[in-house]
Amino acid sequence: MNYPHLFAPLDLGFTTLKNRVLMGSMHTGLEEEKDNFEKLVAYFAARARGGVGLMVTGGISPNRQGWLVPFGAKLTSRSEISRHSHLTKSVHDEGGKIAMQILHAGRYSVHPLAVAPSAIKAPISPFKPWEMSRRLIRATISDFANCAARARESGYDGIEIMGSEGYLINQFVAPRTNHRKDEWGGSAENRFRFPEEIMRTVRQKTGKDFIIIFRVSLLDLVDDGSNWDEIVLLAKKMEAAGATILNTGIGWHEARIPTIATVVPRGAYTWITEKLRAEISIPIITTNRINTPEKAEEILKNGHADMVSMARPFLADPDFMIKAAAGRGDEINTCIACNQACLDHIFSKKNASCLVNPRACRETENWAKSGMRDEESGMRGQNLTQNFSKNKKKVAVIGAGPAGLACATELAGRGIETHLFDAANETGGQFNMAKRIPGKEEFYETLRFFNKMIEKTGVHLHLNTRATADFLAAEKFDEVVLSTGVLPRIPKIEGIGHPKVLIYTDVLAKQKMVGKSVAIVGAGGIGFDVAMFLSEPHPRKPGEFLSIENYQNEWGIDPNFENRGGLKKAEKPDVPRKIWLLQRSKNKVGERLGKTTGWAHRMTLKKRGVEMWNEVEYMKIDDTGLHISIKNQAQIIEAEHVVICAGQESQREILQPLADLGIKTHLIGGAKAAGELDAKRAIEEGTKLAFEIAG
Ligand code: NAP
Ligand code: SF4
């Protein structure tokens, strides 16, 4: 059997989970759609069909004060039960199990009704919370229990009580946010009374045969968080009060340590679940940066946990478990932990999706329903009846970057004769540079996935081939897709031809040597990538992840728990060169980077001593270095090299010749528009265009 530990059933006494994987809670934005949960139902049904053992919904509030945002998802009245029942029935019909997460945001609520154990404002919310009265505390405990009872009535197999990430329950538990002097604050016993009473009341209201997961914060990663003895005590109390399973929570939302981003090594937090597992007797789930069946199997085999939670990997591929079970792990579309279409969307008030799988959370849209047949799961989408008999069209896709790869594999998957051309000797385009950036090692997985799909769908791949318009006409292609990508923009600066000037492609693709002092012109996504690459204190082989020990030292995470919250002094990085990262505009350097990861990139570069300057005017480049002016003050950066990262221009020189020959041509990705280009747009455009062409 493939992955025997992953696929071992888990007997909970009154029910059995078919495998050891939990699809962790993720807010998608569909919870608030006014559509009787139709989109949410399709989203969960697809994942239930994919074979995951147990799923957890996004956070549902037990009352209005607990809303994350005004009018956020809640389950506070009987009238709301019917749409939840619709959801649970659809999951059960697909052979799945689902638990509803009850989340009270406390001082993380972004609205004026926010409440907390003490009136202490969170650094990530504009609202100062109201201190909860003793009466309100009692009422909130009842709200949790009533919400749980309604969840049971709605057909959920269980609930998860959100006790981590710095939400209300965590706020009661930690001295950082609980300054109360009454029976709900002070000693650990008093601070833990709130979760204890919730657990006991919820168990009483829901009965013995109902899954109750308690998500406990094992590492707060903030000052004045819990210490290890308290975490063990709380876990034991939750077990005694009726929890079926404990789940691991890592880091409060206000913590300044990345815990799920791509810079975090895989399985970086399983050690702490293992530590707690030795203290309790109920099953415990581990989490954070687990994204392949191999990693999950290794964790379970090594006894770090009883179950593994993966959330984003199921956005990236709903059929993860089916493919793993069938020994087709190389067909899994792996989550690259970029956050670009999931968390960044949610924090920008948009529905979540996935950079590598644009169908995620759009399962009801026509283009998303249609797609490649998967022998085990039926379809990627949901339209199981569509007939993909050979489509007679012959299509050329020019350029094997993310846009071209997505389009070509989707076309071929629909039976269209598809030829994919690239002048390079490998597929991947810009991804081949991205994968070399320390902390972006996961990009290798996306390329592995697409290369496998090329093979599986029968795309005719022509590398080292520059397709001309005449050739495409002679080969009688019905339609051509131009996914030829971008070329670096070369700014008009005096001395731009000086030998000390390098283009980012020289550094990342051609691997030219770079001196001990470097000025980077342009601080967009690529400027930051180059700065990260050139300042990396832990050089390693391509594709090799940062070690967990180096990650802990770099960010100040203490596995010995000498201080509350598990923090220690971060190590001073040993940086190989002096770097200046420059931009002309006034806004903060890095302001346009991803909402949930940009802060960590800025912080990393700051710790590495990278100078990040805005309002820079470039005057000239000569033997001395880069001459600039800031607010009319001239100065010279005596850099050995100047690296140009000044954006891109579309590369589409065969567009006009194709038009002259009357060949129907489509533009996608960077070839269509270079500004604001990212892989998310490229893959989505490629996927949608294939649907259009297939008709
Ligand atoms: P970009 O994000 O548009 O940044 C271009 C930079 O060059 C800006 O800092 C711009 O700032 C500067 N610039 C533009 N024209 C210039 C000129 N004529 N002279 C001097 N400087 C000039 O483009 P990019 O860095 O090439 O990235 C391309 C795309 O890839 C981006 O859209 C990005 O989203 C994506 N990407 C994302 C990531 C990520 O981590 N999410 C990483 C890599 C790439 P000023 O105009 O202020 O000087
Ligand atoms: Fe993973 Fe990125 Fe997709 Fe989010 S957008 S699920 S982080 S691959």
Tab-separated table of C-alpha atoms and ligand atoms in Angstrom, residues 340 440 489-493 504 521-529 582-587 592-594 597 601 618 645-648 674-679, ligand 1:
chain	number	residue	atom	x	y	z
A	340	GLN	CA	-0.978	34.930	-3.419
A	440	LYS	CA	10.944	29.682	-3.317
A	489	ARG	CA	12.880	46.648	-19.345
A	490	ILE	CA	16.185	48.493	-19.758
A	491	PRO	CA	15.873	52.000	-18.309
A	492	LYS	CA	17.482	54.990	-20.032
A	493	ILE	CA	20.239	55.826	-17.566
A	504	TYR	CA	18.358	40.343	-13.338
A	521	VAL	CA	17.498	49.444	-9.661
A	522	GLY	CA	13.807	48.642	-9.147
A	523	ALA	CA	12.163	47.291	-6.000
A	524	GLY	CA	9.239	45.287	-7.389
A	525	GLY	CA	8.761	41.538	-6.975
A	526	ILE	CA	11.917	40.791	-8.938
A	527	GLY	CA	14.035	43.452	-7.203
A	528	PHE	CA	13.092	41.845	-3.878
A	529	ASP	CA	13.809	38.366	-5.246
A	582	LEU	CA	16.121	51.389	-4.916
A	583	GLN	CA	12.950	52.805	-6.405
A	584	ARG	CA	11.855	56.138	-7.844
A	585	SER	CA	8.370	56.331	-6.384
A	586	LYS	CA	7.484	57.808	-2.990
A	587	ASN	CA	5.589	54.865	-1.533
A	592	ARG	CA	2.996	46.320	-3.367
A	593	LEU	CA	4.267	42.893	-2.346
A	594	GLY	CA	1.790	40.245	-1.148
A	597	THR	CA	4.134	37.871	2.984
A	601	HIS	CA	10.349	39.980	2.982
A	618	TYR	CA	19.131	57.748	-11.260
A	645	CYS	CA	15.134	44.985	-12.094
A	646	ALA	CA	13.091	47.795	-13.650
A	647	GLY	CA	10.054	45.804	-14.744
A	648	GLN	CA	9.218	44.077	-17.981
A	674	ALA	CA	3.609	42.879	-18.787
A	675	GLY	CA	2.476	45.252	-16.019
A	676	GLU	CA	1.259	43.617	-12.803
A	677	LEU	CA	2.096	40.226	-14.304
A	678	ASP	CA	2.305	37.317	-11.928
A	679	ALA	CA	1.945	33.569	-12.207
B	1	NAP	P1	7.347	45.380	-10.919
B	1	NAP	O1	6.832	44.717	-9.719
B	1	NAP	O2	6.423	46.153	-11.780
B	1	NAP	O3	8.530	46.336	-10.441
B	1	NAP	C1	9.281	47.096	-11.335
B	1	NAP	C2	10.188	48.038	-10.543
B	1	NAP	O4	10.977	48.764	-11.441
B	1	NAP	C3	9.438	49.012	-9.690
B	1	NAP	O5	10.094	49.081	-8.456
B	1	NAP	C4	9.546	50.319	-10.462
B	1	NAP	O6	9.600	51.266	-9.426
B	1	NAP	C5	10.848	50.159	-11.228
B	1	NAP	N1	10.834	50.777	-12.557
B	1	NAP	C6	9.865	50.729	-13.484
B	1	NAP	N2	10.240	51.394	-14.593
B	1	NAP	C7	11.471	51.881	-14.352
B	1	NAP	C8	12.386	52.656	-15.112
B	1	NAP	N3	12.114	53.067	-16.349
B	1	NAP	N4	13.558	52.970	-14.552
B	1	NAP	C9	13.872	52.575	-13.308
B	1	NAP	N5	13.045	51.835	-12.542
B	1	NAP	C10	11.852	51.500	-13.068
B	1	NAP	O7	8.066	44.351	-11.862
B	1	NAP	P2	9.040	43.163	-11.535
B	1	NAP	O8	9.795	43.382	-10.286
B	1	NAP	O9	9.814	42.969	-12.769
B	1	NAP	O10	8.077	41.973	-11.314
B	1	NAP	C11	7.267	41.511	-12.384
B	1	NAP	C12	6.058	40.838	-11.859
B	1	NAP	O11	6.392	39.600	-11.286
B	1	NAP	C13	5.393	41.682	-10.791
B	1	NAP	O12	4.103	42.035	-11.192
B	1	NAP	C14	5.361	40.836	-9.612
B	1	NAP	O13	4.050	40.760	-9.065
B	1	NAP	C15	5.752	39.448	-10.072
B	1	NAP	N6	6.643	38.896	-9.066
B	1	NAP	C16	6.141	38.667	-7.859
B	1	NAP	C17	6.929	38.182	-6.876
B	1	NAP	C18	6.356	37.900	-5.525
B	1	NAP	O14	7.078	37.658	-4.623
B	1	NAP	N7	5.062	37.905	-5.333
B	1	NAP	C19	8.251	37.957	-7.108
B	1	NAP	C20	8.767	38.203	-8.363
B	1	NAP	C21	7.936	38.698	-9.335
B	1	NAP	P3	9.728	52.835	-9.630
B	1	NAP	O15	8.904	53.144	-10.830
B	1	NAP	O16	9.224	53.391	-8.352
B	1	NAP	O17	11.166	53.063	-9.802
